mmCIF file of C-alpha atoms in Angstrom:
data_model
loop_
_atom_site.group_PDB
_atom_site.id
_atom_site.type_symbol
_atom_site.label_atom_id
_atom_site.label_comp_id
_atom_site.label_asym_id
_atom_site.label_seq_id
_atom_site.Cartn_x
_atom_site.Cartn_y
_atom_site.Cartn_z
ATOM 1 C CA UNK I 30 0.000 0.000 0.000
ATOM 2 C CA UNK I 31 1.091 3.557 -0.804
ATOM 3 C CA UNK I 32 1.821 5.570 2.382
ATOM 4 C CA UNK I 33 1.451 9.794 2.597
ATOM 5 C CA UNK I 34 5.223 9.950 1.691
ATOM 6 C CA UNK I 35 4.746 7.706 -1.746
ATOM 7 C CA UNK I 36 2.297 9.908 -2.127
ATOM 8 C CA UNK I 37 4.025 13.347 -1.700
ATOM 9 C CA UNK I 38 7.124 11.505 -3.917
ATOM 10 C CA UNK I 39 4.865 10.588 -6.803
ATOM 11 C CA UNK I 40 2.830 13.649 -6.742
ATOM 12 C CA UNK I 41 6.688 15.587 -6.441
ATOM 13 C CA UNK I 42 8.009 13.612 -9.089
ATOM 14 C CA UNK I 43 5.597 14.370 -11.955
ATOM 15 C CA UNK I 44 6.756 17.103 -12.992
ATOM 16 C CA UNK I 45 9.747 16.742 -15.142
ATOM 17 C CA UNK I 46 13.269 15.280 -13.946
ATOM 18 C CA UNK I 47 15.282 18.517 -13.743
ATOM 19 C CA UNK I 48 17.775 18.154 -16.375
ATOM 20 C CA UNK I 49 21.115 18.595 -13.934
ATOM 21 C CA UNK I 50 23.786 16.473 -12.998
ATOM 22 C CA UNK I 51 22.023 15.118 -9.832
ATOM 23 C CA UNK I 52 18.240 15.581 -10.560
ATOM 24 C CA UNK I 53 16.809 13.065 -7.408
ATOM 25 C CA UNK I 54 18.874 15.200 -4.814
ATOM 26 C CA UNK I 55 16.916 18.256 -6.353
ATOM 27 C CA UNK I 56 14.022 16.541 -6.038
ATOM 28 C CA UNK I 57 14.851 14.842 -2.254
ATOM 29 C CA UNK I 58 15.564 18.669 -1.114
ATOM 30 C CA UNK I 59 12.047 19.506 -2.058
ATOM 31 C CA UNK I 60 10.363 17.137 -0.389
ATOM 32 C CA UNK I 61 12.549 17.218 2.423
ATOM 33 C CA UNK I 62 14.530 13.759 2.019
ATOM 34 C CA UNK I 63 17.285 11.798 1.626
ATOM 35 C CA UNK I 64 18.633 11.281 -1.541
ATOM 36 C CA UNK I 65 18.968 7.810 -0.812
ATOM 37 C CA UNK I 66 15.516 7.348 0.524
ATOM 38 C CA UNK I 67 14.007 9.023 -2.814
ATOM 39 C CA UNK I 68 15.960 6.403 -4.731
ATOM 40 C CA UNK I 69 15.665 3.381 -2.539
ATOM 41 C CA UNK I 70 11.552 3.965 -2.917
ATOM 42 C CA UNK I 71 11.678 4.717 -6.569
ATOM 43 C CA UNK I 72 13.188 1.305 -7.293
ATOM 44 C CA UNK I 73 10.926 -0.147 -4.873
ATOM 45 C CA UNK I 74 7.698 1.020 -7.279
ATOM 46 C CA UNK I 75 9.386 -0.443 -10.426
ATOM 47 C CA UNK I 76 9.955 -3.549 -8.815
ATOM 48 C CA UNK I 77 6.397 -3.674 -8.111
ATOM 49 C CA UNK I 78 4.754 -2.268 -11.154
ATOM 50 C CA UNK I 79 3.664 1.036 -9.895
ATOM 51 C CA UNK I 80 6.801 2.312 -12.268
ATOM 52 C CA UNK I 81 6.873 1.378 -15.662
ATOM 53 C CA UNK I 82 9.584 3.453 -17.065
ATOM 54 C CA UNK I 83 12.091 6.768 -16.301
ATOM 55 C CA UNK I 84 12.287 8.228 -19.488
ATOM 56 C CA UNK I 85 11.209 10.281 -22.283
ATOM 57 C CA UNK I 86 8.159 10.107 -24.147
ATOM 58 C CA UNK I 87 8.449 12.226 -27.772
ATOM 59 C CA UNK I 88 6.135 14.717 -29.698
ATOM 60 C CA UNK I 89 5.712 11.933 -32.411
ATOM 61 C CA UNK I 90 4.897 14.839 -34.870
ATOM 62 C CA UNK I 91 7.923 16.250 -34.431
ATOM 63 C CA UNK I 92 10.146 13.500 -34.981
ATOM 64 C CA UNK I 93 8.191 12.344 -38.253
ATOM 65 C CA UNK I 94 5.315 9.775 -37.488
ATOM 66 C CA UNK I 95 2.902 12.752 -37.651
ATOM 67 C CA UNK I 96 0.206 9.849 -38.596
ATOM 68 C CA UNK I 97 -2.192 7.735 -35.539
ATOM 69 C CA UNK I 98 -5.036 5.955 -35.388
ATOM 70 C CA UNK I 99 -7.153 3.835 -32.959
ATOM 71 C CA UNK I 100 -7.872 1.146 -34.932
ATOM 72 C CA UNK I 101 -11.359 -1.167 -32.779
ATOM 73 C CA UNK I 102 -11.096 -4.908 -34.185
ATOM 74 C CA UNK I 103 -13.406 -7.063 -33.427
ATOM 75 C CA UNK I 104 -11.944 -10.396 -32.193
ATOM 76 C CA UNK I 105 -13.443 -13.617 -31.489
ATOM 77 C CA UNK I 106 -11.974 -15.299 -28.266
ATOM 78 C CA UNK I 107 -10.179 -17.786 -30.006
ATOM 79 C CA UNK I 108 -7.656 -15.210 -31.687
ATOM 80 C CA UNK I 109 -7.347 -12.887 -28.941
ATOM 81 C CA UNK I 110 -3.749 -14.240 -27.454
ATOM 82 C CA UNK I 111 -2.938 -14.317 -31.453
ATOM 83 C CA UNK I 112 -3.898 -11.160 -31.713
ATOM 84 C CA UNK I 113 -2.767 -9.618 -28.702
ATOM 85 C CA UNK I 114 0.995 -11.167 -29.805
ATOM 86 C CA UNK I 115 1.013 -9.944 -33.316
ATOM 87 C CA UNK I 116 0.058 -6.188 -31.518
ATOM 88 C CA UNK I 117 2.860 -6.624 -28.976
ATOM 89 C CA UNK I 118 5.364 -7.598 -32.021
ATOM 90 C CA UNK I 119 4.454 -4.729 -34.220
ATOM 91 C CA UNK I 120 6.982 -1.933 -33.343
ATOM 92 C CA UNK I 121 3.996 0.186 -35.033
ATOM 93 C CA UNK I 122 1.550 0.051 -32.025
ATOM 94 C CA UNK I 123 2.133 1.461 -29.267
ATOM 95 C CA UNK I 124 -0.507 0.636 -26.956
ATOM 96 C CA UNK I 125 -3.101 -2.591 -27.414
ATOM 97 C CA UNK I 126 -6.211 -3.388 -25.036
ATOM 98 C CA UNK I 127 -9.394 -5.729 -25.118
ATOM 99 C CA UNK I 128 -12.548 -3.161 -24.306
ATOM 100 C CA UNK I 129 -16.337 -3.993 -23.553
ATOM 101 C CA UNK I 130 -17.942 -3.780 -26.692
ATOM 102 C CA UNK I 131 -21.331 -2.012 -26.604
ATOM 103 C CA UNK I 132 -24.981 -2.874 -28.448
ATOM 104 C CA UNK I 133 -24.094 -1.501 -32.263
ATOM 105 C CA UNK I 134 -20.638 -1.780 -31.575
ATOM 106 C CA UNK I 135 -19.197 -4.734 -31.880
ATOM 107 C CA UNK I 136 -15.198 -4.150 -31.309
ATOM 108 C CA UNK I 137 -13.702 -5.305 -28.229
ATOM 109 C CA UNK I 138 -9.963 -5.029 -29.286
ATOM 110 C CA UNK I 139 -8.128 -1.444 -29.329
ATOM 111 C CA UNK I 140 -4.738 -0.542 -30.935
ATOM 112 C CA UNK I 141 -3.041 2.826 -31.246
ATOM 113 C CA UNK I 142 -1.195 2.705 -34.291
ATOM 114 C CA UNK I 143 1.157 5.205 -35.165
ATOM 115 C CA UNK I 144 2.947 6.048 -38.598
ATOM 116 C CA UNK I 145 4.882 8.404 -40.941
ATOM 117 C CA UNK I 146 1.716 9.106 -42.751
ATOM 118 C CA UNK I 147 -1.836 8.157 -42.680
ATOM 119 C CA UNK I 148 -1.255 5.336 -45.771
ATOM 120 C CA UNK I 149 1.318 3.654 -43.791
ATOM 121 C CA UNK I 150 -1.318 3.273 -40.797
ATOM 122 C CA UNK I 151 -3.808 1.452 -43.127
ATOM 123 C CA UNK I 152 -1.309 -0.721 -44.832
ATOM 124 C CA UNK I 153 0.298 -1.787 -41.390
ATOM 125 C CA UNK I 154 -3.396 -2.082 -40.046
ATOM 126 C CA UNK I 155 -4.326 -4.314 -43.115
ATOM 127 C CA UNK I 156 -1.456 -6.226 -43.110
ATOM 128 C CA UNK I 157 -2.209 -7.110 -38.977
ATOM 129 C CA UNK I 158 -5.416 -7.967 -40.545
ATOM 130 C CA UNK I 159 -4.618 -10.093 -43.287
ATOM 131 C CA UNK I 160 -1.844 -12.012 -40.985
ATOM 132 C CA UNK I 161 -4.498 -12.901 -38.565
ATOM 133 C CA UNK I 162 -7.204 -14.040 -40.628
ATOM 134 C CA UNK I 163 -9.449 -11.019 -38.849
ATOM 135 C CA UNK I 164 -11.668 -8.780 -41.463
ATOM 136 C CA UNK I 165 -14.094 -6.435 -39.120
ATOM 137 C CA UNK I 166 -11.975 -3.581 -37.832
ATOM 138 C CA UNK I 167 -12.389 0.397 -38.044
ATOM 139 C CA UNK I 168 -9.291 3.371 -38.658
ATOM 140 C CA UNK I 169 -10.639 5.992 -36.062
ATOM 141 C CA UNK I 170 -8.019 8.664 -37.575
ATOM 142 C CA UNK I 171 -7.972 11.490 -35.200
ATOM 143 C CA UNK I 172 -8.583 14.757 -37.121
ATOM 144 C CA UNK I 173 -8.091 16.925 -33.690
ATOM 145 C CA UNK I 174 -6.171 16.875 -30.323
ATOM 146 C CA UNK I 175 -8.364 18.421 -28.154
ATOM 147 C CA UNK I 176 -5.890 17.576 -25.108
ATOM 148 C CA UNK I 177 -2.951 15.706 -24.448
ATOM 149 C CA UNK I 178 -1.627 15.813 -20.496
ATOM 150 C CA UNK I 179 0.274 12.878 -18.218
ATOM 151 C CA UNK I 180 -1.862 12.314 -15.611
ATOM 152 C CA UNK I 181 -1.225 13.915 -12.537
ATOM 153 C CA UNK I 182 -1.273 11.338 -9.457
ATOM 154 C CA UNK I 183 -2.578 12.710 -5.937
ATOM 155 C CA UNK I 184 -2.771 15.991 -6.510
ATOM 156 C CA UNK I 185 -3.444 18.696 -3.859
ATOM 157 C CA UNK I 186 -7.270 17.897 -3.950
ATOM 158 C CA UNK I 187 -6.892 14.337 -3.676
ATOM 159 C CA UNK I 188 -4.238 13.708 -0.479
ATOM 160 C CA UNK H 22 16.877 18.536 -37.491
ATOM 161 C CA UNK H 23 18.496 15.944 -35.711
ATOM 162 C CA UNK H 24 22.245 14.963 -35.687
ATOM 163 C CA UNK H 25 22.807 11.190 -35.573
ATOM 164 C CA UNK H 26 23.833 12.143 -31.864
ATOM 165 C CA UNK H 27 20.331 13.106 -31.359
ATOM 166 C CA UNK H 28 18.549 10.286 -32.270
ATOM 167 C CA UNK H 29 20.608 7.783 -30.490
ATOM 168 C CA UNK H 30 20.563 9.919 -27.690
ATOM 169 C CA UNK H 31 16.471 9.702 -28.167
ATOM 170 C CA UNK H 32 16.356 6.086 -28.312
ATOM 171 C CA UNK H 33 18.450 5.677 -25.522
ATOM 172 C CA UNK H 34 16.348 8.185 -23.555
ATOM 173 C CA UNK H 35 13.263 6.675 -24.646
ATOM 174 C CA UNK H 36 14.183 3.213 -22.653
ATOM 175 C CA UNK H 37 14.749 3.476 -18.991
ATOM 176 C CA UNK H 38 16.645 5.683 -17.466
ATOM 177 C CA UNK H 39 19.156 4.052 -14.389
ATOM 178 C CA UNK H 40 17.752 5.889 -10.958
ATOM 179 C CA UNK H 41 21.426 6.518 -10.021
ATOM 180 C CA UNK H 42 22.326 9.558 -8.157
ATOM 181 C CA UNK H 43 24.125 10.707 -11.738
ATOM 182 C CA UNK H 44 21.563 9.398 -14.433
ATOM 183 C CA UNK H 45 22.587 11.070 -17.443
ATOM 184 C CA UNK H 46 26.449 10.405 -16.886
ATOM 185 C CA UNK H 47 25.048 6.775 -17.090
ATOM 186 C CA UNK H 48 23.390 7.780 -20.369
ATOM 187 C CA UNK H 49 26.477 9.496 -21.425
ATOM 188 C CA UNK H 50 28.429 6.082 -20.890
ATOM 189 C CA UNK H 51 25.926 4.148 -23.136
ATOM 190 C CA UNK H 52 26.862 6.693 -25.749
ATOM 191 C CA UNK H 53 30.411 7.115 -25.575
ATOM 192 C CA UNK H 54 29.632 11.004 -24.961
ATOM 193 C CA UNK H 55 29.922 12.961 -21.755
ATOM 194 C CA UNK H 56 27.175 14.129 -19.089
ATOM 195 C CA UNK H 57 27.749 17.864 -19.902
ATOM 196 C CA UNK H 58 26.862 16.744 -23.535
ATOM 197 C CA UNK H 59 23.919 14.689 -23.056
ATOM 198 C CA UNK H 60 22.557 17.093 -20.288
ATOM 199 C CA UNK H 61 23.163 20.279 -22.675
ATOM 200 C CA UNK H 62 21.378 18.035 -25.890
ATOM 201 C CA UNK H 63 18.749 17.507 -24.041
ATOM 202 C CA UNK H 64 17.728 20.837 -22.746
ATOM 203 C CA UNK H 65 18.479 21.991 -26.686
ATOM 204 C CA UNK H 66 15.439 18.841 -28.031
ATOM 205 C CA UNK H 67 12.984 19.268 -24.962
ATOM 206 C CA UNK H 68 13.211 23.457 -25.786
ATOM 207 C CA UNK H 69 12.853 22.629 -29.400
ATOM 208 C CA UNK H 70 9.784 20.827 -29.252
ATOM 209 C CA UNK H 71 11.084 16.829 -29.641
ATOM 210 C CA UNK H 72 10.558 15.799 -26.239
ATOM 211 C CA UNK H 73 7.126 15.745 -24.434
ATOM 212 C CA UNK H 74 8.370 14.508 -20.841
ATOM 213 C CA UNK H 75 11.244 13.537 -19.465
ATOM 214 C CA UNK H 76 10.300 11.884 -16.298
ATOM 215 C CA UNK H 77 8.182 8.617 -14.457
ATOM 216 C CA UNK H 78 5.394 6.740 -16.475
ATOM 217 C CA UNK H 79 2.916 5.594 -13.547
ATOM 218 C CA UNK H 80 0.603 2.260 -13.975
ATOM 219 C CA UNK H 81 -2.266 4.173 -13.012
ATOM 220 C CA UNK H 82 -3.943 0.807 -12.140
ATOM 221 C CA UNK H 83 -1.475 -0.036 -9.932
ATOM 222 C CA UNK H 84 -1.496 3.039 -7.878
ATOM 223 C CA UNK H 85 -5.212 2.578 -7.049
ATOM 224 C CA UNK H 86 -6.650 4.383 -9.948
ATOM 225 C CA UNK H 87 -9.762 3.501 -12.547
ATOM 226 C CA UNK H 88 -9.279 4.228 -16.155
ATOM 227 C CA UNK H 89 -11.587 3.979 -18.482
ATOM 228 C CA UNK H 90 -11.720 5.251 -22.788
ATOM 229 C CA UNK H 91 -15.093 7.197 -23.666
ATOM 230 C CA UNK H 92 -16.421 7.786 -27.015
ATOM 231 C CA UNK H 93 -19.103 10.206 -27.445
ATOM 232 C CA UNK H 94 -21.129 11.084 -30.474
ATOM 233 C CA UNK H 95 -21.371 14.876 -30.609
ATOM 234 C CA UNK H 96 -23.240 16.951 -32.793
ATOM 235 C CA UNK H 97 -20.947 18.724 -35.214
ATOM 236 C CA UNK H 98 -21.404 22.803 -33.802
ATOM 237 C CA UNK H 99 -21.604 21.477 -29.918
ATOM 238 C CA UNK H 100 -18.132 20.172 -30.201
ATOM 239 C CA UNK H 101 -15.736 22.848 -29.421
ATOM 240 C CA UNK H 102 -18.045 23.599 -26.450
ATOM 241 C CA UNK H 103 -18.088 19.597 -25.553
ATOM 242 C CA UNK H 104 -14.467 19.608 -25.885
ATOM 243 C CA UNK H 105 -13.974 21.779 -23.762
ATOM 244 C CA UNK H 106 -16.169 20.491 -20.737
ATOM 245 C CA UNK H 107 -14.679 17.089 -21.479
ATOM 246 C CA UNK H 108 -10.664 18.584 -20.892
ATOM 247 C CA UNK H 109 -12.093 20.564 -17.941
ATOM 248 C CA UNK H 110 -11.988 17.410 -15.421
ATOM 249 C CA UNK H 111 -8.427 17.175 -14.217
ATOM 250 C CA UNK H 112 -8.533 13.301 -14.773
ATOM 251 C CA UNK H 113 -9.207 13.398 -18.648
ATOM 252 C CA UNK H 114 -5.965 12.142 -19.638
ATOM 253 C CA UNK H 115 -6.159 12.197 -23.800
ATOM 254 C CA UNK H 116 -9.286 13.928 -25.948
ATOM 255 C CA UNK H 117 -9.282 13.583 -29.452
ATOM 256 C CA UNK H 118 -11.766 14.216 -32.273
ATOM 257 C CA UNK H 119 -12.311 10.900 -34.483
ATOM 258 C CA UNK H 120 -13.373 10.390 -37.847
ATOM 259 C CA UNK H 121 -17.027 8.158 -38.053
ATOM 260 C CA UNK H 122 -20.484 8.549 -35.763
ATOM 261 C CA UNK H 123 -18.814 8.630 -32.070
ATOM 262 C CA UNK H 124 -16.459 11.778 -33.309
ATOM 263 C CA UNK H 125 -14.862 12.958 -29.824
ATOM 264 C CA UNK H 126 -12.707 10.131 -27.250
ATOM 265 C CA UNK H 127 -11.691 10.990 -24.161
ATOM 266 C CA UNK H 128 -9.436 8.696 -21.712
ATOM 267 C CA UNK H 129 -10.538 9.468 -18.216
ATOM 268 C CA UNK H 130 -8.518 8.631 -14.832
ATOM 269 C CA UNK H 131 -10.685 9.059 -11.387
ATOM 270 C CA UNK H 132 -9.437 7.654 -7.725
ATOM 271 C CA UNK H 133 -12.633 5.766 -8.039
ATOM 272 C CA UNK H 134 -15.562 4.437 -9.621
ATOM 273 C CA UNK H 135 -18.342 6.671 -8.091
ATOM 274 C CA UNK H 136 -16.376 9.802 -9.607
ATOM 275 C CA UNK H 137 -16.026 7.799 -13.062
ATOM 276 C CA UNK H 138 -19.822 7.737 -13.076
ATOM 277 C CA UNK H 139 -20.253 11.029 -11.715
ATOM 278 C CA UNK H 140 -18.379 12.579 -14.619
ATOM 279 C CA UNK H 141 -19.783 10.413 -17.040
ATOM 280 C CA UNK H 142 -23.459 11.440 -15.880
ATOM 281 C CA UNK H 143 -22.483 14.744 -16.337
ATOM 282 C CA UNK H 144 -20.901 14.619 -19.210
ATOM 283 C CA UNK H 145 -23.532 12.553 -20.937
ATOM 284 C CA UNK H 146 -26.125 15.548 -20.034
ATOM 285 C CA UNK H 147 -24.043 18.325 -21.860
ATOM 286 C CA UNK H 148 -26.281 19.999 -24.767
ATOM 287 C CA UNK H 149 -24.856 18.124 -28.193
ATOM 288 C CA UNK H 150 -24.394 14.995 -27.033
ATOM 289 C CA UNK H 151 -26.355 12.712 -28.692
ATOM 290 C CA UNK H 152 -24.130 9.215 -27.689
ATOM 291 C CA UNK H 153 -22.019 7.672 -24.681
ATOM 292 C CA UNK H 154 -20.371 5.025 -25.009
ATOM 293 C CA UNK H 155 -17.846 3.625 -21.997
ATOM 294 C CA UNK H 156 -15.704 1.383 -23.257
ATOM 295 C CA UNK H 157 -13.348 -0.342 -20.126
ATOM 296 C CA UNK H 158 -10.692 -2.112 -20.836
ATOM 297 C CA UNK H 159 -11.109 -5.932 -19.628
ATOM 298 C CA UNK H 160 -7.347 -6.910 -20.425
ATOM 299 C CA UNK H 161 -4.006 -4.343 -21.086
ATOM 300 C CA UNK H 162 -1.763 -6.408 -23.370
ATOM 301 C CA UNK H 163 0.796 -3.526 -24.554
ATOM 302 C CA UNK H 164 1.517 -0.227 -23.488
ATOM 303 C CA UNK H 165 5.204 0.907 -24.973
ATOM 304 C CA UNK H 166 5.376 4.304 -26.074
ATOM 305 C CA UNK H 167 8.492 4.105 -28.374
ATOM 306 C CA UNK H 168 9.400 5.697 -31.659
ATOM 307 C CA UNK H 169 12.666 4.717 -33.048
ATOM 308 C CA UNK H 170 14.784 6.771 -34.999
ATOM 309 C CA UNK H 171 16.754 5.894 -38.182
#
């Protein structure tokens, strides 16, 4: 379980890493810490999952796949671990998820595919198709980004 | 434009980062470059517009959170107004107009369910909005935010 102090780290830490030699024991001094504490519970949430990944994420537009779609299959039980391996394998999508599917909509598979340009998206989505035998899917091409934030986790209003 | 420096340094970045006391001297290493270098690059493609974030991805699941993905069908001169009640709630994540019939999706991240359905009541009342649709997921198979550079 996630005590206040896990709290006031992950809340602390959303913001981004400061971009200096030491960036924790910036962050440590903030919240009032040991450098070594900061770290020692930081590794402690990626060994258990609460931490996927330090890192960067990228403006994909920027550096050339200015092309996505969310692409709703639908997929009958049988293919779904086929399905869901040929999504992990494709360096293409990024994300993959089975969803409810709703009366008049019939998907319950989700992939966010991302490309160069819009063609690519529906060739690599037809190809995914056509190497698992699966015909009923929809390109949801998104033609506006209303908003685009990381989530922030326990904010002032929440702890 | 970006030196051949830059994109390794990008897909380096883009995997995870060592929580060391001195994580981008560890970076540097990988490259064969030094911090100063990979610090001052950097600074030079998150000020330039490359890089969104540098910083934790959370497993919002993990940390007690529900998630669900929303797709609402939205009459064509309500949507700007839509739009923007949807990306008023703090925990709408991601909201993008779609091509076909449900035309806006929203991701939406609440401490718990009874605020989920709160906002979705709510939201499903605003003038325009002609469709809900709440699609959770039921399994997460891949979530890897990657590009690669050539």
């Amino acid at each position: 379980m996630l005590d206040d102090l896990d709290k006031r780290i992950i809340a602390a830490m959303q913001d981004d890493l400061p971009l200096v030699p030491e960036p924790y024991k910036a962050v440590a001094e903030r919240l009032g810490i040991a450098e070594e504490v900061l770290l020692a519970r930081l590794a402690g949430y990626r060994a258990r999952g609460e931490l996927r990944r330090m890192g960067a994420v990228l403006r994909h537009r920027e550096v050339g796949y200015a092309a996505n779609a969310l692409c709703a299959w639908q997929v009958p039980a049988d293919k779904m671990a086929a399905a869901a391996a040929a999504m992990k394998a494709s360096a293409a999508v990024t994300h993959c998820y089975a969803r409810v599917p709703r009366p008049g909509w019939p998907y319950n598979f989700y992939i966010m595919l991302h490309g160069h340009t819009r063609e690519e998206c529906t060739r690599t989505a037809a190809a995914l198709a056509e190497g698992l035998g699966l015909g009923d899917f929809v390109m949801l091409f998104s033609t506006r980004e209303w908003k685009k934030t990381s989530m922030r986790y326990f904010g002032e209003d929440e702890v | 434009m970006l030196s051949d420096f830059d994109k390794r340094l990008l897909n380096t970045i883009q995997s995870d980062i060592p929580l060391v006391a001195r994580p981008f001297a560890a970076v540097a290493e990988r490259l064969g470059a030094d911090e100063a270098t990979v610090i001052g690059r950097l600074e030079h493609l998150r000020d330039n517009g490359f890089i969104r974030r540098i910083g934790p991805f959370f497993d919002s699941a993990r940390l007690g959170y529900v998630s669900t993905l929303v797709a609402l069908a939205v009459e064509p001169e309500a949507m700007a107004a839509v739009a923007a009640a949807v990306n008023a709630y703090p925990g709408v994540t991601h909201n993008y107009e779609r091509e076909g019939g449900y035309n806006l999706w929203f991701a939406l991240l609440t401490p718990d369910m009874a605020s989920q359905e709160g906002i979705l009541a709510a939201v499903a009342r605003l003038p325009g909005v002609s469709g809900l649709m709440n699609l959770p997921a039921t399994s997460k198979f891949k979530v890897n935010v990657r590009f690669t550079l050539e």
